[in-house]
Amino acid sequence: MIFVATIRVLPKSEVRDPQGEAVRGALRSLGLAVSEVRTGKEIVVTFEAADETAARDAVRVMGTELLANPVIEDYAYELKEGAPA
Amino acid sequence: MTRVAILRYPGTWSERDFQHALSLVPGVESDILWHEDADLKGYDAAVVPGGFTYGDYVRAGAIAKLSPATRELRRFADAGKLVLGSCNGFQILCEAGLLPGALVRNRGLEFRCDWVHLRVERDDTPWTTGLRDAVLRMPIAHGEGCWVADDETLADVESRGQVVFRYTDERGGATAAANPNGSLANIAGVCNEGRNVVGLMPHPERCSEALLGGTDGYRVLANLAPALAGTAPALYR
C-alpha cells in the first residue's frame, strides 16, 4: 500500500527559537498583536508499507532517526493512504 | 607513529586543513577517507572536520549521522579509540549520539566568523593533556553552534566533568559577552563519558601555525602522538 505522511517538526517548547523570535518581531512591525511565533518544518513523505500499523512504525523511525532530533525537537504527523494530491 | 583517519563526507571542507595541521605534529600521519568506504581498522584516532555536510539539510549533521562512516565511527569510539569533531564534525557527533546535547541556530541568528577565547576545563581527555585552565585563542565560523541540552543533561554533563572547553574572555572569565552564539553555560566543547570522544565548535586546524595568526590549535593536536604513548606532550606545553 502507498501512504503519504505529512510530518511537522517544531523546536521543543523549552528550546529557544531565535528564528521564531525574529519572525515575531517582523510580524509585529506590521502592526499585528503577535505574542509568540514558533518556526519549524513540514516534510511530506510518500512510501510503501504493508498496512497502517507498519506505516505508523515507519513514520516513527523517520521521525526519531532523522527528521527530528529528540534533544531539541518534537514531531507530529498525519498519515493518509494513496498518492499525494 | 600515530595513524589518524580524517573523514570526508559530501560537503566536508576542512579535511585538507586538518591533514596539513596534523603533518606539523611529529610522529603523526593521516589519511583522508571517503565516508562511503571508510575503514578505520589500523587507525589510532579519527577526526571529523568542519564543513556543511549534505548542505546542512534537515539539521546540521543529521544526514551525515546515517552515513556508513558514522556507523564505523561509533564502533571505533566504542572500542576506546580517539575521536575529535570540530564545527560540523561536532554537530555530527552530537547528532549521532556520540556526544551529549545538540547544536542549534546561534542566539543572534548571525553566522559568526571570528576569533574567540576558550578555557580548557579538563585535561583528562587525550586531546587536552597538560592544558588544564589554559586559555586558547581559536577561530570559529558557524551559524549553528549554540550548544543546548535539557536541564538534566546539562547538570549531568557538568557534574561528570564532560565540559572540555568554555567560551571566555582573554583572561578566562566565562562572561555573557564572551559567548559568541548563546551556548548554555558558555559551552564550546564537550566529551563523552569515556572521555575519548571530544567535540568543539572552534577550529584547531586553522590556528596551528604562526602564519595563520595563532598556534593554539597545535597545542590540542600535538597531544595526539604523546597521548597514545601514555606520556605528557613534549611540545607547546
PDB file of C-alpha atoms in Angstrom:
ATOM      1  CA  MET A   1       0.000   0.000   0.000  1.00  0.00           C
ATOM      2  CA  ILE A   2       1.067   3.561  -0.688  1.00  0.00           C
ATOM      3  CA  PHE A   3       0.964   6.038   2.193  1.00  0.00           C
ATOM      4  CA  VAL A   4       1.638   9.751   2.443  1.00  0.00           C
ATOM      5  CA  ALA A   5       2.883  11.055   5.782  1.00  0.00           C
ATOM      6  CA  THR A   6       2.922  14.788   6.480  1.00  0.00           C
ATOM      7  CA  ILE A   7       5.430  15.216   9.282  1.00  0.00           C
ATOM      8  CA  ARG A   8       5.695  18.500  11.174  1.00  0.00           C
ATOM      9  CA  VAL A   9       8.817  19.242  13.212  1.00  0.00           C
ATOM     10  CA  LEU A  10       8.940  22.047  15.791  1.00  0.00           C
ATOM     11  CA  PRO A  11      11.517  23.039  18.406  1.00  0.00           C
ATOM     12  CA  LYS A  12      10.592  21.801  21.889  1.00  0.00           C
ATOM     13  CA  SER A  13       8.839  24.434  23.981  1.00  0.00           C
ATOM     14  CA  GLU A  14      11.843  24.802  26.301  1.00  0.00           C
ATOM     15  CA  VAL A  15      14.277  25.321  23.413  1.00  0.00           C
ATOM     16  CA  ARG A  16      14.652  28.930  22.291  1.00  0.00           C
ATOM     17  CA  ASP A  17      13.656  29.543  18.692  1.00  0.00           C
ATOM     18  CA  PRO A  18      15.605  32.615  17.546  1.00  0.00           C
ATOM     19  CA  GLN A  19      14.114  32.338  14.064  1.00  0.00           C
ATOM     20  CA  GLY A  20      10.624  32.424  15.575  1.00  0.00           C
ATOM     21  CA  GLU A  21      11.617  35.465  17.642  1.00  0.00           C
ATOM     22  CA  ALA A  22      12.837  37.273  14.521  1.00  0.00           C
ATOM     23  CA  VAL A  23       9.614  36.431  12.674  1.00  0.00           C
ATOM     24  CA  ARG A  24       7.577  37.645  15.667  1.00  0.00           C
ATOM     25  CA  GLY A  25       9.401  40.986  15.551  1.00  0.00           C
ATOM     26  CA  ALA A  26       8.748  41.307  11.809  1.00  0.00           C
ATOM     27  CA  LEU A  27       5.055  40.438  12.184  1.00  0.00           C
ATOM     28  CA  ARG A  28       4.731  42.988  14.994  1.00  0.00           C
ATOM     29  CA  SER A  29       6.218  45.588  12.684  1.00  0.00           C
ATOM     30  CA  LEU A  30       3.127  45.050  10.519  1.00  0.00           C
ATOM     31  CA  GLY A  31       1.066  46.332  13.444  1.00  0.00           C
ATOM     32  CA  LEU A  32      -0.188  42.891  14.431  1.00  0.00           C
ATOM     33  CA  ALA A  33      -0.546  41.873  18.083  1.00  0.00           C
ATOM     34  CA  VAL A  34       1.641  38.781  17.725  1.00  0.00           C
ATOM     35  CA  SER A  35       2.717  37.281  21.050  1.00  0.00           C
ATOM     36  CA  GLU A  36       4.641  34.194  20.010  1.00  0.00           C
ATOM     37  CA  VAL A  37       5.960  32.514  16.864  1.00  0.00           C
ATOM     38  CA  ARG A  38       7.459  29.050  16.640  1.00  0.00           C
ATOM     39  CA  THR A  39       9.093  28.020  13.370  1.00  0.00           C
ATOM     40  CA  GLY A  40       9.689  24.515  12.134  1.00  0.00           C
ATOM     41  CA  LYS A  41       9.366  22.480   9.004  1.00  0.00           C
ATOM     42  CA  GLU A  42       6.926  20.198   7.261  1.00  0.00           C
ATOM     43  CA  ILE A  43       8.100  17.150   5.363  1.00  0.00           C
ATOM     44  CA  VAL A  44       5.810  15.148   3.070  1.00  0.00           C
ATOM     45  CA  VAL A  45       6.920  11.542   2.531  1.00  0.00           C
ATOM     46  CA  THR A  46       5.340   9.086   0.095  1.00  0.00           C
ATOM     47  CA  PHE A  47       6.219   5.487   0.900  1.00  0.00           C
ATOM     48  CA  GLU A  48       5.093   1.880   0.794  1.00  0.00           C
ATOM     49  CA  ALA A  49       4.072  -0.224   3.766  1.00  0.00           C
ATOM     50  CA  ALA A  50       2.118  -3.459   4.248  1.00  0.00           C
ATOM     51  CA  ASP A  51      -0.646  -1.848   6.315  1.00  0.00           C
ATOM     52  CA  GLU A  52      -1.388   1.147   8.516  1.00  0.00           C
ATOM     53  CA  THR A  53       0.388  -0.291  11.557  1.00  0.00           C
ATOM     54  CA  ALA A  54       3.546  -0.847   9.545  1.00  0.00           C
ATOM     55  CA  ALA A  55       3.185   2.626   8.047  1.00  0.00           C
ATOM     56  CA  ARG A  56       2.979   4.234  11.504  1.00  0.00           C
ATOM     57  CA  ASP A  57       6.023   2.249  12.617  1.00  0.00           C
ATOM     58  CA  ALA A  58       7.883   3.514   9.560  1.00  0.00           C
ATOM     59  CA  VAL A  59       6.942   7.139  10.302  1.00  0.00           C
ATOM     60  CA  ARG A  60       8.195   6.737  13.876  1.00  0.00           C
ATOM     61  CA  VAL A  61      11.561   5.587  12.520  1.00  0.00           C
ATOM     62  CA  MET A  62      11.648   8.577  10.140  1.00  0.00           C
ATOM     63  CA  GLY A  63      10.782  10.949  12.975  1.00  0.00           C
ATOM     64  CA  THR A  64      13.182   9.672  15.600  1.00  0.00           C
ATOM     65  CA  GLU A  65      16.133   8.633  13.430  1.00  0.00           C
ATOM     66  CA  LEU A  66      16.345  11.579  11.070  1.00  0.00           C
ATOM     67  CA  LEU A  67      13.593  14.163  10.722  1.00  0.00           C
ATOM     68  CA  ALA A  68      13.503  15.305  14.370  1.00  0.00           C
ATOM     69  CA  ASN A  69      16.292  15.390  16.946  1.00  0.00           C
ATOM     70  CA  PRO A  70      14.655  14.356  20.228  1.00  0.00           C
ATOM     71  CA  VAL A  71      17.110  16.536  22.165  1.00  0.00           C
ATOM     72  CA  ILE A  72      15.667  19.734  20.692  1.00  0.00           C
ATOM     73  CA  GLU A  73      12.611  18.941  18.580  1.00  0.00           C
ATOM     74  CA  ASP A  74       9.169  17.322  18.701  1.00  0.00           C
ATOM     75  CA  TYR A  75       7.311  15.976  15.722  1.00  0.00           C
ATOM     76  CA  ALA A  76       3.734  15.162  14.852  1.00  0.00           C
ATOM     77  CA  TYR A  77       2.282  13.657  11.703  1.00  0.00           C
ATOM     78  CA  GLU A  78      -0.782  12.928   9.652  1.00  0.00           C
ATOM     79  CA  LEU A  79      -0.990   9.731   7.661  1.00  0.00           C
ATOM     80  CA  LYS A  80      -3.079   9.219   4.554  1.00  0.00           C
ATOM     81  CA  GLU A  81      -3.447   6.338   2.189  1.00  0.00           C
ATOM     82  CA  GLY A  82      -2.792   6.886  -1.501  1.00  0.00           C
ATOM     83  CA  ALA A  83      -0.677   9.163  -3.657  1.00  0.00           C
ATOM     84  CA  PRO A  84      -0.242  12.870  -2.794  1.00  0.00           C
ATOM     85  CA  ALA A  85      -2.831  15.246  -4.223  1.00  0.00           C
TER      86      ALA A  85
ATOM     87  CA  MET B   1      53.706   6.548  14.507  1.00  0.00           C
ATOM     88  CA  THR B   2      50.140   7.621  15.321  1.00  0.00           C
ATOM     89  CA  ARG B   3      47.752   6.977  12.453  1.00  0.00           C
ATOM     90  CA  VAL B   4      44.859   9.394  12.114  1.00  0.00           C
ATOM     91  CA  ALA B   5      41.853   8.976   9.816  1.00  0.00           C
ATOM     92  CA  ILE B   6      40.209  12.184   8.620  1.00  0.00           C
ATOM     93  CA  LEU B   7      36.638  11.523   7.496  1.00  0.00           C
ATOM     94  CA  ARG B   8      35.302  13.266   4.422  1.00  0.00           C
ATOM     95  CA  TYR B   9      31.564  13.399   3.796  1.00  0.00           C
ATOM     96  CA  PRO B  10      29.885  15.210   0.889  1.00  0.00           C
ATOM     97  CA  GLY B  11      30.260  18.868   1.880  1.00  0.00           C
ATOM     98  CA  THR B  12      33.150  18.441   4.311  1.00  0.00           C
ATOM     99  CA  TRP B  13      35.653  21.220   3.659  1.00  0.00           C
ATOM    100  CA  SER B  14      38.252  21.271   6.436  1.00  0.00           C
ATOM    101  CA  GLU B  15      39.809  17.864   5.744  1.00  0.00           C
ATOM    102  CA  ARG B  16      42.862  19.215   3.894  1.00  0.00           C
ATOM    103  CA  ASP B  17      43.400  21.855   6.582  1.00  0.00           C
ATOM    104  CA  PHE B  18      43.372  19.124   9.224  1.00  0.00           C
ATOM    105  CA  GLN B  19      45.762  16.984   7.214  1.00  0.00           C
ATOM    106  CA  HIS B  20      48.151  19.914   6.881  1.00  0.00           C
ATOM    107  CA  ALA B  21      47.921  20.811  10.580  1.00  0.00           C
ATOM    108  CA  LEU B  22      48.491  17.171  11.587  1.00  0.00           C
ATOM    109  CA  SER B  23      51.512  16.987   9.263  1.00  0.00           C
ATOM    110  CA  LEU B  24      53.162  19.534  11.581  1.00  0.00           C
ATOM    111  CA  VAL B  25      52.887  17.154  14.558  1.00  0.00           C
ATOM    112  CA  PRO B  26      55.914  14.872  14.829  1.00  0.00           C
ATOM    113  CA  GLY B  27      55.034  11.186  14.802  1.00  0.00           C
ATOM    114  CA  VAL B  28      51.586  11.619  13.271  1.00  0.00           C
ATOM    115  CA  GLU B  29      50.481  10.539   9.822  1.00  0.00           C
ATOM    116  CA  SER B  30      46.980  10.982   8.482  1.00  0.00           C
ATOM    117  CA  ASP B  31      44.774   9.800   5.638  1.00  0.00           C
ATOM    118  CA  ILE B  32      41.607  11.345   4.289  1.00  0.00           C
ATOM    119  CA  LEU B  33      38.894   8.669   3.996  1.00  0.00           C
ATOM    120  CA  TRP B  34      35.733   8.981   1.897  1.00  0.00           C
ATOM    121  CA  HIS B  35      32.662   8.342   4.035  1.00  0.00           C
ATOM    122  CA  GLU B  36      31.168   5.540   1.930  1.00  0.00           C
ATOM    123  CA  ASP B  37      34.066   3.145   2.404  1.00  0.00           C
ATOM    124  CA  ALA B  38      35.843   4.483   5.486  1.00  0.00           C
ATOM    125  CA  ASP B  39      37.548   1.535   7.199  1.00  0.00           C
ATOM    126  CA  LEU B  40      39.069   2.643  10.491  1.00  0.00           C
ATOM    127  CA  LYS B  41      40.953  -0.592  11.094  1.00  0.00           C
ATOM    128  CA  GLY B  42      44.570   0.170  11.935  1.00  0.00           C
ATOM    129  CA  TYR B  43      43.927   3.792  12.916  1.00  0.00           C
ATOM    130  CA  ASP B  44      44.521   5.217  16.384  1.00  0.00           C
ATOM    131  CA  ALA B  45      42.360   8.302  16.056  1.00  0.00           C
ATOM    132  CA  ALA B  46      39.684   9.757  13.803  1.00  0.00           C
ATOM    133  CA  VAL B  47      38.923  13.381  13.036  1.00  0.00           C
ATOM    134  CA  VAL B  48      35.542  14.622  11.817  1.00  0.00           C
ATOM    135  CA  PRO B  49      36.289  18.014  10.232  1.00  0.00           C
ATOM    136  CA  GLY B  50      34.096  21.026   9.627  1.00  0.00           C
ATOM    137  CA  GLY B  51      32.047  21.864   6.573  1.00  0.00           C
ATOM    138  CA  PHE B  52      28.427  21.746   5.540  1.00  0.00           C
ATOM    139  CA  THR B  53      27.790  18.035   5.079  1.00  0.00           C
ATOM    140  CA  TYR B  54      24.757  17.408   2.891  1.00  0.00           C
ATOM    141  CA  GLY B  55      24.160  21.163   2.789  1.00  0.00           C
ATOM    142  CA  ASP B  56      23.028  21.103   6.446  1.00  0.00           C
ATOM    143  CA  TYR B  57      19.736  19.673   5.138  1.00  0.00           C
ATOM    144  CA  VAL B  58      17.224  18.655   7.850  1.00  0.00           C
ATOM    145  CA  ARG B  59      19.699  19.806  10.562  1.00  0.00           C
ATOM    146  CA  ALA B  60      23.457  20.303  10.574  1.00  0.00           C
ATOM    147  CA  GLY B  61      24.964  16.798  10.771  1.00  0.00           C
ATOM    148  CA  ALA B  62      21.605  14.996  10.626  1.00  0.00           C
ATOM    149  CA  ILE B  63      22.087  13.210   7.307  1.00  0.00           C
ATOM    150  CA  ALA B  64      25.791  12.502   7.919  1.00  0.00           C
ATOM    151  CA  LYS B  65      24.863  10.595  11.049  1.00  0.00           C
ATOM    152  CA  LEU B  66      23.269   7.912   8.840  1.00  0.00           C
ATOM    153  CA  SER B  67      26.390   7.522   6.662  1.00  0.00           C
ATOM    154  CA  PRO B  68      28.378   4.253   6.792  1.00  0.00           C
ATOM    155  CA  ALA B  69      31.343   6.255   8.111  1.00  0.00           C
ATOM    156  CA  THR B  70      29.394   7.314  11.177  1.00  0.00           C
ATOM    157  CA  ARG B  71      28.428   3.703  11.928  1.00  0.00           C
ATOM    158  CA  GLU B  72      32.107   2.789  11.631  1.00  0.00           C
ATOM    159  CA  LEU B  73      32.972   5.765  13.847  1.00  0.00           C
ATOM    160  CA  ARG B  74      30.574   4.512  16.529  1.00  0.00           C
ATOM    161  CA  ARG B  75      32.327   1.126  16.605  1.00  0.00           C
ATOM    162  CA  PHE B  76      35.691   2.898  16.709  1.00  0.00           C
ATOM    163  CA  ALA B  77      34.627   5.121  19.618  1.00  0.00           C
ATOM    164  CA  ASP B  78      33.102   2.171  21.494  1.00  0.00           C
ATOM    165  CA  ALA B  79      36.477   0.442  21.208  1.00  0.00           C
ATOM    166  CA  GLY B  80      38.001   3.382  23.081  1.00  0.00           C
ATOM    167  CA  LYS B  81      39.819   4.912  20.105  1.00  0.00           C
ATOM    168  CA  LEU B  82      40.217   8.675  19.968  1.00  0.00           C
ATOM    169  CA  VAL B  83      37.723  10.836  18.072  1.00  0.00           C
ATOM    170  CA  LEU B  84      37.797  14.603  17.580  1.00  0.00           C
ATOM    171  CA  GLY B  85      34.998  16.555  15.891  1.00  0.00           C
ATOM    172  CA  SER B  86      35.310  20.225  15.032  1.00  0.00           C
ATOM    173  CA  CYS B  87      32.494  22.538  13.909  1.00  0.00           C
ATOM    174  CA  ASN B  88      30.269  20.458  11.599  1.00  0.00           C
ATOM    175  CA  GLY B  89      32.147  17.421  12.923  1.00  0.00           C
ATOM    176  CA  PHE B  90      30.971  18.338  16.442  1.00  0.00           C
ATOM    177  CA  GLN B  91      27.420  18.675  15.107  1.00  0.00           C
ATOM    178  CA  ILE B  92      27.663  15.214  13.504  1.00  0.00           C
ATOM    179  CA  LEU B  93      28.949  13.634  16.751  1.00  0.00           C
ATOM    180  CA  CYS B  94      26.060  15.177  18.717  1.00  0.00           C
ATOM    181  CA  GLU B  95      23.501  14.102  16.094  1.00  0.00           C
ATOM    182  CA  ALA B  96      24.950  10.585  16.194  1.00  0.00           C
ATOM    183  CA  GLY B  97      24.552  10.483  19.973  1.00  0.00           C
ATOM    184  CA  LEU B  98      28.301  10.074  20.489  1.00  0.00           C
ATOM    185  CA  LEU B  99      28.314  13.359  22.414  1.00  0.00           C
ATOM    186  CA  PRO B 100      25.591  14.893  24.616  1.00  0.00           C
ATOM    187  CA  GLY B 101      23.401  17.848  23.644  1.00  0.00           C
ATOM    188  CA  ALA B 102      22.656  19.438  20.300  1.00  0.00           C
ATOM    189  CA  LEU B 103      23.806  22.451  18.305  1.00  0.00           C
ATOM    190  CA  VAL B 104      21.148  24.908  17.180  1.00  0.00           C
ATOM    191  CA  ARG B 105      20.964  28.258  15.416  1.00  0.00           C
ATOM    192  CA  ASN B 106      23.140  30.932  17.027  1.00  0.00           C
ATOM    193  CA  ARG B 107      21.232  33.043  19.510  1.00  0.00           C
ATOM    194  CA  GLY B 108      21.526  36.222  17.447  1.00  0.00           C
ATOM    195  CA  LEU B 109      20.846  34.386  14.147  1.00  0.00           C
ATOM    196  CA  GLU B 110      24.206  35.661  12.895  1.00  0.00           C
ATOM    197  CA  PHE B 111      26.824  33.484  11.229  1.00  0.00           C
ATOM    198  CA  ARG B 112      29.849  34.136  13.444  1.00  0.00           C
ATOM    199  CA  CYS B 113      33.273  34.192  11.797  1.00  0.00           C
ATOM    200  CA  ASP B 114      35.664  35.418  14.446  1.00  0.00           C
ATOM    201  CA  TRP B 115      38.468  34.657  16.868  1.00  0.00           C
ATOM    202  CA  VAL B 116      37.335  33.565  20.327  1.00  0.00           C
ATOM    203  CA  HIS B 117      38.977  32.570  23.590  1.00  0.00           C
ATOM    204  CA  LEU B 118      38.381  29.190  25.183  1.00  0.00           C
ATOM    205  CA  ARG B 119      39.252  27.981  28.631  1.00  0.00           C
ATOM    206  CA  VAL B 120      40.276  24.332  28.804  1.00  0.00           C
ATOM    207  CA  GLU B 121      38.198  22.859  31.620  1.00  0.00           C
ATOM    208  CA  ARG B 122      39.556  19.318  31.619  1.00  0.00           C
ATOM    209  CA  ASP B 123      42.974  17.856  30.966  1.00  0.00           C
ATOM    210  CA  ASP B 124      41.849  14.265  31.495  1.00  0.00           C
ATOM    211  CA  THR B 125      40.857  13.809  27.854  1.00  0.00           C
ATOM    212  CA  PRO B 126      43.557  12.561  25.493  1.00  0.00           C
ATOM    213  CA  TRP B 127      43.083  15.733  23.418  1.00  0.00           C
ATOM    214  CA  THR B 128      43.776  18.216  26.222  1.00  0.00           C
ATOM    215  CA  THR B 129      46.562  16.634  28.283  1.00  0.00           C
ATOM    216  CA  GLY B 130      48.587  19.306  30.030  1.00  0.00           C
ATOM    217  CA  LEU B 131      46.226  22.111  29.024  1.00  0.00           C
ATOM    218  CA  ARG B 132      44.142  22.441  32.212  1.00  0.00           C
ATOM    219  CA  ASP B 133      42.992  26.051  32.681  1.00  0.00           C
ATOM    220  CA  ALA B 134      44.868  27.179  29.572  1.00  0.00           C
ATOM    221  CA  VAL B 135      43.079  29.976  27.710  1.00  0.00           C
ATOM    222  CA  LEU B 136      43.331  29.213  23.989  1.00  0.00           C
ATOM    223  CA  ARG B 137      42.602  31.563  21.108  1.00  0.00           C
ATOM    224  CA  MET B 138      40.894  29.903  18.144  1.00  0.00           C
ATOM    225  CA  PRO B 139      38.760  30.861  15.155  1.00  0.00           C
ATOM    226  CA  ILE B 140      35.090  29.990  14.844  1.00  0.00           C
ATOM    227  CA  ALA B 141      32.951  30.027  11.690  1.00  0.00           C
ATOM    228  CA  HIS B 142      29.421  28.776  12.215  1.00  0.00           C
ATOM    229  CA  GLY B 143      25.744  29.651  12.104  1.00  0.00           C
ATOM    230  CA  GLU B 144      24.530  26.756  14.244  1.00  0.00           C
ATOM    231  CA  GLY B 145      26.912  26.497  17.163  1.00  0.00           C
ATOM    232  CA  CYS B 146      24.620  27.196  20.103  1.00  0.00           C
ATOM    233  CA  TRP B 147      25.039  24.140  22.336  1.00  0.00           C
ATOM    234  CA  VAL B 148      21.827  23.196  24.147  1.00  0.00           C
ATOM    235  CA  ALA B 149      20.580  20.331  26.288  1.00  0.00           C
ATOM    236  CA  ASP B 150      17.734  19.792  28.733  1.00  0.00           C
ATOM    237  CA  ASP B 151      18.357  20.722  32.389  1.00  0.00           C
ATOM    238  CA  GLU B 152      19.071  17.155  33.427  1.00  0.00           C
ATOM    239  CA  THR B 153      21.602  16.555  30.650  1.00  0.00           C
ATOM    240  CA  LEU B 154      23.314  19.875  31.369  1.00  0.00           C
ATOM    241  CA  ALA B 155      23.578  19.001  35.072  1.00  0.00           C
ATOM    242  CA  ASP B 156      24.979  15.556  34.212  1.00  0.00           C
ATOM    243  CA  VAL B 157      27.489  16.975  31.735  1.00  0.00           C
ATOM    244  CA  GLU B 158      28.705  19.487  34.323  1.00  0.00           C
ATOM    245  CA  SER B 159      28.844  17.039  37.254  1.00  0.00           C
ATOM    246  CA  ARG B 160      30.609  14.350  35.247  1.00  0.00           C
ATOM    247  CA  GLY B 161      33.209  16.806  34.054  1.00  0.00           C
ATOM    248  CA  GLN B 162      32.281  16.468  30.388  1.00  0.00           C
ATOM    249  CA  VAL B 163      32.651  20.173  29.614  1.00  0.00           C
ATOM    250  CA  VAL B 164      36.066  20.374  27.946  1.00  0.00           C
ATOM    251  CA  PHE B 165      36.055  23.923  26.537  1.00  0.00           C
ATOM    252  CA  ARG B 166      34.169  27.063  27.574  1.00  0.00           C
ATOM    253  CA  TYR B 167      33.992  30.400  25.757  1.00  0.00           C
ATOM    254  CA  THR B 168      35.690  33.027  27.898  1.00  0.00           C
ATOM    255  CA  ASP B 169      37.308  36.410  27.653  1.00  0.00           C
ATOM    256  CA  GLU B 170      41.076  36.509  27.224  1.00  0.00           C
ATOM    257  CA  ARG B 171      41.577  36.265  30.989  1.00  0.00           C
ATOM    258  CA  GLY B 172      39.480  33.094  31.229  1.00  0.00           C
ATOM    259  CA  GLY B 173      36.250  34.677  32.508  1.00  0.00           C
ATOM    260  CA  ALA B 174      33.143  32.916  31.185  1.00  0.00           C
ATOM    261  CA  THR B 175      31.137  36.109  30.620  1.00  0.00           C
ATOM    262  CA  ALA B 176      27.990  36.571  28.542  1.00  0.00           C
ATOM    263  CA  ALA B 177      29.914  38.946  26.269  1.00  0.00           C
ATOM    264  CA  ALA B 178      32.475  36.213  25.537  1.00  0.00           C
ATOM    265  CA  ASN B 179      29.770  33.787  24.399  1.00  0.00           C
ATOM    266  CA  PRO B 180      29.558  34.091  20.589  1.00  0.00           C
ATOM    267  CA  ASN B 181      26.429  32.036  19.975  1.00  0.00           C
ATOM    268  CA  GLY B 182      24.315  31.701  23.115  1.00  0.00           C
ATOM    269  CA  SER B 183      25.580  28.248  24.119  1.00  0.00           C
ATOM    270  CA  LEU B 184      24.334  27.117  27.527  1.00  0.00           C
ATOM    271  CA  ALA B 185      26.929  27.778  30.253  1.00  0.00           C
ATOM    272  CA  ASN B 186      29.313  29.128  27.556  1.00  0.00           C
ATOM    273  CA  ILE B 187      29.971  25.540  26.469  1.00  0.00           C
ATOM    274  CA  ALA B 188      32.222  25.375  23.405  1.00  0.00           C
ATOM    275  CA  GLY B 189      33.182  21.706  23.546  1.00  0.00           C
ATOM    276  CA  VAL B 190      32.263  18.512  25.400  1.00  0.00           C
ATOM    277  CA  CYS B 191      33.446  14.929  25.693  1.00  0.00           C
ATOM    278  CA  ASN B 192      31.672  11.604  26.135  1.00  0.00           C
ATOM    279  CA  GLU B 193      31.665   9.747  29.442  1.00  0.00           C
ATOM    280  CA  GLY B 194      34.594   7.618  28.257  1.00  0.00           C
ATOM    281  CA  ARG B 195      36.498  10.885  27.532  1.00  0.00           C
ATOM    282  CA  ASN B 196      37.906   9.501  24.245  1.00  0.00           C
ATOM    283  CA  VAL B 197      35.434  11.441  22.066  1.00  0.00           C
ATOM    284  CA  VAL B 198      35.752  15.239  22.105  1.00  0.00           C
ATOM    285  CA  GLY B 199      33.876  17.812  20.025  1.00  0.00           C
ATOM    286  CA  LEU B 200      34.187  21.577  19.807  1.00  0.00           C
ATOM    287  CA  MET B 201      32.812  24.322  17.548  1.00  0.00           C
ATOM    288  CA  PRO B 202      36.147  26.194  17.091  1.00  0.00           C
ATOM    289  CA  HIS B 203      38.734  25.176  14.501  1.00  0.00           C
ATOM    290  CA  PRO B 204      42.075  23.942  15.934  1.00  0.00           C
ATOM    291  CA  GLU B 205      43.262  23.120  12.397  1.00  0.00           C
ATOM    292  CA  ARG B 206      43.010  26.777  11.393  1.00  0.00           C
ATOM    293  CA  CYS B 207      45.354  28.004  14.126  1.00  0.00           C
ATOM    294  CA  SER B 208      48.214  25.541  14.099  1.00  0.00           C
ATOM    295  CA  GLU B 209      50.983  27.715  12.716  1.00  0.00           C
ATOM    296  CA  ALA B 210      52.039  31.309  13.226  1.00  0.00           C
ATOM    297  CA  LEU B 211      51.363  32.173   9.571  1.00  0.00           C
ATOM    298  CA  LEU B 212      47.635  31.666  10.231  1.00  0.00           C
ATOM    299  CA  GLY B 213      47.576  34.055  13.157  1.00  0.00           C
ATOM    300  CA  GLY B 214      47.745  31.573  16.016  1.00  0.00           C
ATOM    301  CA  THR B 215      49.220  28.288  17.178  1.00  0.00           C
ATOM    302  CA  ASP B 216      46.849  27.271  19.973  1.00  0.00           C
ATOM    303  CA  GLY B 217      45.190  24.636  17.783  1.00  0.00           C
ATOM    304  CA  TYR B 218      48.537  22.925  17.573  1.00  0.00           C
ATOM    305  CA  ARG B 219      48.565  22.635  21.375  1.00  0.00           C
ATOM    306  CA  VAL B 220      45.462  20.438  21.070  1.00  0.00           C
ATOM    307  CA  LEU B 221      46.572  18.428  18.035  1.00  0.00           C
ATOM    308  CA  ALA B 222      50.092  17.922  19.426  1.00  0.00           C
ATOM    309  CA  ASN B 223      48.543  15.752  22.126  1.00  0.00           C
ATOM    310  CA  LEU B 224      47.899  13.027  19.573  1.00  0.00           C
ATOM    311  CA  ALA B 225      51.206  11.260  19.398  1.00  0.00           C
ATOM    312  CA  PRO B 226      52.249  11.516  23.039  1.00  0.00           C
ATOM    313  CA  ALA B 227      48.783  10.863  24.473  1.00  0.00           C
ATOM    314  CA  LEU B 228      48.726   7.496  22.769  1.00  0.00           C
ATOM    315  CA  ALA B 229      52.187   6.671  24.067  1.00  0.00           C
ATOM    316  CA  GLY B 230      50.972   7.494  27.580  1.00  0.00           C
ATOM    317  CA  THR B 231      53.402  10.338  28.079  1.00  0.00           C
ATOM    318  CA  ALA B 232      52.981  14.061  28.518  1.00  0.00           C
ATOM    319  CA  PRO B 233      53.202  16.201  25.393  1.00  0.00           C
ATOM    320  CA  ALA B 234      56.705  17.426  24.797  1.00  0.00           C
ATOM    321  CA  LEU B 235      55.782  20.361  22.599  1.00  0.00           C
ATOM    322  CA  TYR B 236      53.948  23.619  23.249  1.00  0.00           C
ATOM    323  CA  ARG B 237      53.261  22.718  26.857  1.00  0.00           C
TER     324      ARG B 237
END
